[in-house]
Short mmCIF file of C-alpha atoms in Angstrom, two decimals:
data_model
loop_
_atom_site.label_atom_id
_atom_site.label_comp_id
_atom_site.label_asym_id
_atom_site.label_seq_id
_atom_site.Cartn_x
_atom_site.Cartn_y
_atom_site.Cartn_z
CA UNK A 1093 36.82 23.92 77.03
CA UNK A 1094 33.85 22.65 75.18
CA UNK A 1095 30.64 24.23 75.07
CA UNK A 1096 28.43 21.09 76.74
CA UNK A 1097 31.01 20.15 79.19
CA UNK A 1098 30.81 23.93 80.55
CA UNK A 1099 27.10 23.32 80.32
CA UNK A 1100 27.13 20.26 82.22
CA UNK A 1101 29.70 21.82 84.58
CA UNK A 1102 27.74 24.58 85.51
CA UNK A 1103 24.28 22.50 86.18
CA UNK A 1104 26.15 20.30 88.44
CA UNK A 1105 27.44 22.91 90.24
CA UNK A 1106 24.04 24.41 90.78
CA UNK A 1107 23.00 21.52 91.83
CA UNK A 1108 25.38 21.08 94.39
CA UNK A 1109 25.00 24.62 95.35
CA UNK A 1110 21.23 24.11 95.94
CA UNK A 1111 21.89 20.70 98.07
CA UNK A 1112 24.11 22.46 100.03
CA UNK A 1113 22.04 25.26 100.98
CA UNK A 1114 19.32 22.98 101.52
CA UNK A 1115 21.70 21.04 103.85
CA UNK A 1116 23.12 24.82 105.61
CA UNK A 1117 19.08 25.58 106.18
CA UNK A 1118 18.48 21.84 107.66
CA UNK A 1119 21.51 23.14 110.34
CA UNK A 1120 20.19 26.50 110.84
CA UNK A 1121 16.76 25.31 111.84
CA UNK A 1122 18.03 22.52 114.38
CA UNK A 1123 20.44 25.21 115.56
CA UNK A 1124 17.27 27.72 115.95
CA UNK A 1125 15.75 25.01 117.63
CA UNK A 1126 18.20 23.79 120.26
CA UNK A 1127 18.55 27.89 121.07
CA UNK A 1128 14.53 28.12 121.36
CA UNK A 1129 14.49 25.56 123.78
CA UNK A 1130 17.63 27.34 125.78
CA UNK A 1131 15.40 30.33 125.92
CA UNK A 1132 12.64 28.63 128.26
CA UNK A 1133 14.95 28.92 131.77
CA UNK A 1134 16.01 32.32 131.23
CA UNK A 1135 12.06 33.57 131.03
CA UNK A 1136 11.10 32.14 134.54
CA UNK A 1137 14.26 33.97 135.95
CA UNK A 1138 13.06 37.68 134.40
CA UNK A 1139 9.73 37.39 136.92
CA UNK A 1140 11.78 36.10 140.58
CA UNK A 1141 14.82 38.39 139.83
CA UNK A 1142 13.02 41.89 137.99
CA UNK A 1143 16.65 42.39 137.46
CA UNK A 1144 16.83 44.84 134.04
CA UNK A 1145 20.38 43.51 133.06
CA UNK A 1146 19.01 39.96 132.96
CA UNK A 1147 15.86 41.35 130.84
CA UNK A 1148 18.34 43.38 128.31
CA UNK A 1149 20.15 40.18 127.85
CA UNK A 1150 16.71 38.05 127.20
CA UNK A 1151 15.66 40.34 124.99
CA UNK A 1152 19.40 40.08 122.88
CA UNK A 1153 18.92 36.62 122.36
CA UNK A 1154 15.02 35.96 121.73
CA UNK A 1155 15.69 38.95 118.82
CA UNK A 1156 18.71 37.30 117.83
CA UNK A 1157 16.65 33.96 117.24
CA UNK A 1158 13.85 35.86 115.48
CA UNK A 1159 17.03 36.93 112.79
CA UNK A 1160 18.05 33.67 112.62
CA UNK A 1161 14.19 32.44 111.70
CA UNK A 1162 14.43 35.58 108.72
CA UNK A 1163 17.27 34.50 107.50
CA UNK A 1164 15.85 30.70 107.12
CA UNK A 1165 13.06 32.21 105.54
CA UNK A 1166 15.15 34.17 103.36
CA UNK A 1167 17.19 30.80 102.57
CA UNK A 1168 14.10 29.31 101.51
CA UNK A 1169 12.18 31.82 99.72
CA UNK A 1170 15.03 33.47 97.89
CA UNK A 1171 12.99 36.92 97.38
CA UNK A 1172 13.70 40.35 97.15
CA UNK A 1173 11.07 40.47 99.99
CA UNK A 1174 12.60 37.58 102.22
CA UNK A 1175 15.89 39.93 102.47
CA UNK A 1176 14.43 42.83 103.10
CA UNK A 1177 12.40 41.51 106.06
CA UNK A 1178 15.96 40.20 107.44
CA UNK A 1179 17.23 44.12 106.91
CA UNK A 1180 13.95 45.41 108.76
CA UNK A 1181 14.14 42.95 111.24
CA UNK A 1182 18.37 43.13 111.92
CA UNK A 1183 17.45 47.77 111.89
CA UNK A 1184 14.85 46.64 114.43
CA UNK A 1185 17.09 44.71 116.72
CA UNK A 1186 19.70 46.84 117.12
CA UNK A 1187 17.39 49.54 117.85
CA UNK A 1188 15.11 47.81 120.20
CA UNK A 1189 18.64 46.63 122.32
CA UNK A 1190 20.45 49.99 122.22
CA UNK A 1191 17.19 51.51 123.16
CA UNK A 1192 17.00 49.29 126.21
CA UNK A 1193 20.87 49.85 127.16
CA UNK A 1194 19.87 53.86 127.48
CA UNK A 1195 16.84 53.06 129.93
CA UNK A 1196 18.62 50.54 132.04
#
């Protein structure tokens, strides 16, 4: 294969790499968004019910959104730093859930 075309081959892949990440992130954010606004009923039922099931369940999903918003950020940032705030944040979650299953 020829030098340039591997050249050429290469760039366009990159470039089509990028757009499609670009495009994944676009998804992930309207996903993150349709979830967020899911989230609203659930909070009013944590007050009338004080049930600590419900609450353990909340508290799954609002951390699993707050993942999904690291790992948009780490889409878009593409940093060393960005990746380690998903690892903190993914350490954090499971211990903040299992931590609630031993309580309840």
């Amino acid at each position: 294969m020829n030098v340039k075309l591997k050249g050429k081959l290469r760039y366009f892949l990159s470039v089509c790499a990028t757009y499609l990440e670009i495009l994944l992130s676009a998804i992930l954010a309207i996903a993150l968004l349709i979830c967020a606004v899911q989230m609203i009923p659930p909070l009013f039922s944590l007050e009338i019910n004080g049930d600590t099931e419900i609450f353990h369940s909340f508290l799954e999903d609002i951390f699993t959104l707050i993942l999904g918003v690291e790992a948009l950020k780490m889409l878009c940032k593409h940093s060393t730093g960005a990746v380690i705030e998903v690892l903190m944040f993914t350490m954090a979650r499971e211990m903040v859930v299992h931590l609630s299953l031993i309580h309840i």
